[in-house]
Coordinates of C-alpha atoms in Angstrom, one line a residue:
Chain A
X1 CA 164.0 108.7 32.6
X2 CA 161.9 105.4 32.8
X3 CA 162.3 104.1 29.2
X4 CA 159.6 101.2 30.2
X5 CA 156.9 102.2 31.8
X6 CA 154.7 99.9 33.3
X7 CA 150.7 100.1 34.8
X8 CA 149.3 99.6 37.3
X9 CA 151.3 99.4 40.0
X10 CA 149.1 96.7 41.6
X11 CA 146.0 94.8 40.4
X12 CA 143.5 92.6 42.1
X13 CA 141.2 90.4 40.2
X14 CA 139.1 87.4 41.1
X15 CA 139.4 83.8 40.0
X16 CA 138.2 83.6 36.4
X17 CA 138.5 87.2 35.7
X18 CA 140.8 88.5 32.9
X19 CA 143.9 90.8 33.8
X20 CA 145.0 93.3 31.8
X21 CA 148.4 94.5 32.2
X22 CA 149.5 97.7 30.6
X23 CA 153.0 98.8 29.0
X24 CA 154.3 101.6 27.4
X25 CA 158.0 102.4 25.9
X26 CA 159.9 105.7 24.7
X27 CA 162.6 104.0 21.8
X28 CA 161.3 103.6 18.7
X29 CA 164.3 101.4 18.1
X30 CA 163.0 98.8 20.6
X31 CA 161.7 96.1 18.8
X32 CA 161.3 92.9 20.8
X33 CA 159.0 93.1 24.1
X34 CA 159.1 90.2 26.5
X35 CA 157.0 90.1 29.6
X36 CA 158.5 88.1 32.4
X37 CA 156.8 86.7 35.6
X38 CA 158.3 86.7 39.0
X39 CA 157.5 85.1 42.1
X40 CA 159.0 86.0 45.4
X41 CA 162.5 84.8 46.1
X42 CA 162.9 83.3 42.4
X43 CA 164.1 84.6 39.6
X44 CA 161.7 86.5 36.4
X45 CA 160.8 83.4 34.0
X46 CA 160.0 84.6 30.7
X47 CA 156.4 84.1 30.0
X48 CA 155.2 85.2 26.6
X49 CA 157.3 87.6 24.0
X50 CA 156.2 89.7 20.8
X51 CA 158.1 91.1 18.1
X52 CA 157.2 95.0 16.5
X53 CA 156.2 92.8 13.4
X54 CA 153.2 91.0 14.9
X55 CA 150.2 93.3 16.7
X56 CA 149.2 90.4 18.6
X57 CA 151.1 86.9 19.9
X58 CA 148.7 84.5 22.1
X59 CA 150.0 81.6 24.5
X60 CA 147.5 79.8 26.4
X61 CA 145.7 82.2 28.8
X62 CA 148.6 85.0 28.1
X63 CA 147.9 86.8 24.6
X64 CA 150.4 90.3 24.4
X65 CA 148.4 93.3 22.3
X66 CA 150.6 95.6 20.4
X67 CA 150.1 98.9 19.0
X68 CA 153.7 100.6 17.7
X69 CA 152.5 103.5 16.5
X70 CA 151.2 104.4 20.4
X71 CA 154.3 102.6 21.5
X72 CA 152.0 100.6 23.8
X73 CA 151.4 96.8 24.8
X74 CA 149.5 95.1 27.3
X75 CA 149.2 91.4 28.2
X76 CA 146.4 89.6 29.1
X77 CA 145.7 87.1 31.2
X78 CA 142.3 85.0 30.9
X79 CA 140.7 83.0 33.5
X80 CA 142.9 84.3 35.9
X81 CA 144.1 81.6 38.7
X82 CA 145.5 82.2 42.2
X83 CA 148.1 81.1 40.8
X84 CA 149.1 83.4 38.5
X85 CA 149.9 85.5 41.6
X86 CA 153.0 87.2 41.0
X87 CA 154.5 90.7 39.5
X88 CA 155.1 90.7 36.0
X89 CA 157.7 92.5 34.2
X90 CA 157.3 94.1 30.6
X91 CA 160.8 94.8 29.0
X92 CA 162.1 96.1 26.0
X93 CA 165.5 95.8 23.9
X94 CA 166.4 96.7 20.4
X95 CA 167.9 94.0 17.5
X96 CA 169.8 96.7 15.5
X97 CA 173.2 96.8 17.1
X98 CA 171.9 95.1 20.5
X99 CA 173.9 93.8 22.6
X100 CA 171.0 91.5 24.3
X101 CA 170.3 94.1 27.1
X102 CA 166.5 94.2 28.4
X103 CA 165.2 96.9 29.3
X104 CA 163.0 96.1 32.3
X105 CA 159.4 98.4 33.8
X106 CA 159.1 98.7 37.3
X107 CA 156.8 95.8 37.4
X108 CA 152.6 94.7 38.0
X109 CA 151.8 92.6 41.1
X110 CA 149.0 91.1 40.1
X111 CA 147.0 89.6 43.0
X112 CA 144.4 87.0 42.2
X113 CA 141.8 86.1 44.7
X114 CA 140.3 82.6 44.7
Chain B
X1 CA 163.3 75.4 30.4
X2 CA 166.8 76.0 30.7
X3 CA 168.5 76.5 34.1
X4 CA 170.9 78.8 35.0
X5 CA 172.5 78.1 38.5
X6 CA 173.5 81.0 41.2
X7 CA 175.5 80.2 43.8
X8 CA 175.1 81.1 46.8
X9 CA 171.5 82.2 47.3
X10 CA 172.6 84.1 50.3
X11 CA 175.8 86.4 50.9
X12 CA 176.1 88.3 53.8
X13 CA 179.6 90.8 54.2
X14 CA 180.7 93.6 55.8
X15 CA 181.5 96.5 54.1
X16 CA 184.9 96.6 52.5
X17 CA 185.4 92.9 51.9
X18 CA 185.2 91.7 48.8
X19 CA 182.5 89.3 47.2
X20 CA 182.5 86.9 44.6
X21 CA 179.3 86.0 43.0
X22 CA 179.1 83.1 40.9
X23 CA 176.9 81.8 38.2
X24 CA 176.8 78.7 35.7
X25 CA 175.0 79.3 32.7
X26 CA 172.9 77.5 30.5
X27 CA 175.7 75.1 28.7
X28 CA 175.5 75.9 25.0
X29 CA 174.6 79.7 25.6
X30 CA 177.4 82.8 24.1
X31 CA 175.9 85.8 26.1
X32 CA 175.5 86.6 30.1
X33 CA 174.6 89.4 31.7
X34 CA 174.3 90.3 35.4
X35 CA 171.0 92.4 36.7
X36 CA 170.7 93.9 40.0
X37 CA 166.8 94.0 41.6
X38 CA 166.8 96.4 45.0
X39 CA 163.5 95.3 47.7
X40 CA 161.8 93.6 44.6
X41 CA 161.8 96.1 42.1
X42 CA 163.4 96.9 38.9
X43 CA 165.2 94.9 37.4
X44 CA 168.4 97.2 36.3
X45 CA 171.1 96.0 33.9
X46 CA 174.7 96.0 34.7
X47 CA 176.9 94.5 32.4
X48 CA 176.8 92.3 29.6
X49 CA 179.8 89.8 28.6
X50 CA 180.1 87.7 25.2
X51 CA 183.5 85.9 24.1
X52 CA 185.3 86.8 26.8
X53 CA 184.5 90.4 27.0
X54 CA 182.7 93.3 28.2
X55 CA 180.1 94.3 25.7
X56 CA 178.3 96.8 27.1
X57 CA 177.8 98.1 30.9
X58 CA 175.9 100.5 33.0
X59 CA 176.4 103.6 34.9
X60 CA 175.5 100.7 38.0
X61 CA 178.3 99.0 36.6
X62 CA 181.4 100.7 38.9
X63 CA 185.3 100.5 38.9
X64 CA 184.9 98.2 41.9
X65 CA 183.0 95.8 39.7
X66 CA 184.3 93.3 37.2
X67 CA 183.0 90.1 35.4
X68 CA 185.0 87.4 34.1
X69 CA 184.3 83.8 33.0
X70 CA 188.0 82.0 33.0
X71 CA 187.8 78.8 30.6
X72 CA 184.1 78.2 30.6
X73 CA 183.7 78.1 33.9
X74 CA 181.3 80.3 36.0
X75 CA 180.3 83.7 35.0
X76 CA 181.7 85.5 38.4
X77 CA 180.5 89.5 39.5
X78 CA 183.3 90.5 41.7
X79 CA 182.6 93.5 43.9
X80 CA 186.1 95.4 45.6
X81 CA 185.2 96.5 48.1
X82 CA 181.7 96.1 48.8
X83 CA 179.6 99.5 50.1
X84 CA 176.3 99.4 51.6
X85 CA 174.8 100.4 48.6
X86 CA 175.6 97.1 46.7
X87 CA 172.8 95.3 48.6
X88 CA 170.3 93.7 46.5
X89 CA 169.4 90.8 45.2
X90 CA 172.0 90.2 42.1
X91 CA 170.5 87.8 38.9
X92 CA 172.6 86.0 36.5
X93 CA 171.3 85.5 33.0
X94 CA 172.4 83.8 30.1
X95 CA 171.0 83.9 26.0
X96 CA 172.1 82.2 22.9
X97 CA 169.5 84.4 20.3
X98 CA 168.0 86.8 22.2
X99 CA 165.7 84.8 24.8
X100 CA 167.4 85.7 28.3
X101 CA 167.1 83.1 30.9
X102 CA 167.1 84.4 34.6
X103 CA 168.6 82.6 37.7
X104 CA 167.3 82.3 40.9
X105 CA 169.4 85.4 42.2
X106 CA 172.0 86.2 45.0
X107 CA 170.6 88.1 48.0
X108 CA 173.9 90.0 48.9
X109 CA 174.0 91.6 52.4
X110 CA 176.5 94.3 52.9
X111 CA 177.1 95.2 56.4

């Protein structure tokens, strides 16, 4: 059972556009939610992370919305960029006995045309 | 931001052999953990390692694997013997409070 679920798959946008990038978890005990971004042949770089406290954590052009009582997040990306290009990962772990294992979705390739 | 180092990029064995992967986390960091990624996908967690143990691993995580970090040295994934199964692309990561930094990842070929 995917405990991270991620959507969609793919996504296209053009230059300037805004991305939206959806995530939804099972475990209520999860309680930190990083997203990471990956490029091909590297490794995931974390890019922006929220805590359950906060319904809303903005970086830049990356802001993460989060709703716990639908168990849902999604990040988006403004003015979207060519190169932003890449698949982004939403994962999930839990503070209360943790043992600082992510959770990882299968992943958005987000594709960004100039 | 901080670097963790995988080396090498590349591994290519037959089946059978064993393989040492090895990793050198950031300096000052307590935890590491070693994630295996099949043709770009998932990210899956294996094991996890903290003062010189295992803290937690998956069902991913078989009797032919083991992790140690002798004397602060690298964080190693040993695999004996290697099945065709184990290839993937295998990332080392390393956290101090809770922020996991990734390496670049070994490719393992098995043969």
């Amino acid at each position: 059972q995917q405990q991270v679920r991620q959507s969609p798959q793919s996504l296209t946008v053009w230059e300037g556009e805004t991305a939206i990038l959806n995530c939804s978890y099972e475990n209520s005990a999860f309680d930190y939610f990083p997203w990471y971004q990956q490029f091909p042949g590297e490794g995931p770089a974390l890019l922006i992370a929220i805590r359950s406290v906060s319904d809303k954590k903005e970086d830049g052009r990356f802001t993460i919305f989060f709703n716990k009582r639908e168990k849902k997040l999604s990040l988006h990306i403004t003015d979207s960029q060519p190169g932003d290009s890449a698949t982004y990962f939403c994962a999930a772990s839990a503070s209360t006995g943790n043992t600082g294992k992510l959770i990882f979705g299968l992943g958005t390739t987000l594709q960004v045309q100039p | 931001g901080p670097k963790v180092l995988q080396i090498p990029s590349h591994q290519i064995i037959d089946m059978g052999q064993m393989v040492t992967l090895n990793c050198d986390p950031v300096s000052n960091h307590l935890y590491f953990y070693w994630y295996k990624q099949i043709l770009g996908q998932q990210m899956e967690f294996l094991v996890n390692f903290y003062n010189g143990k295992v803290m937690e691993k998956s069902k991913l995580f078989k009797d032919q694997f083991s992790v140690e970090r002798p004397d602060g040295s690298y964080f190693t994934l040993k695999i004996q013997p290697t099945a065709l199964e184990d290839s993937a692309v295998y990332f080392c990561a390393s956290s101090s409070e809770g922020t996991l930094y990734f390496g670049s990842g070994t490719r393992l070929t098995v043969l």
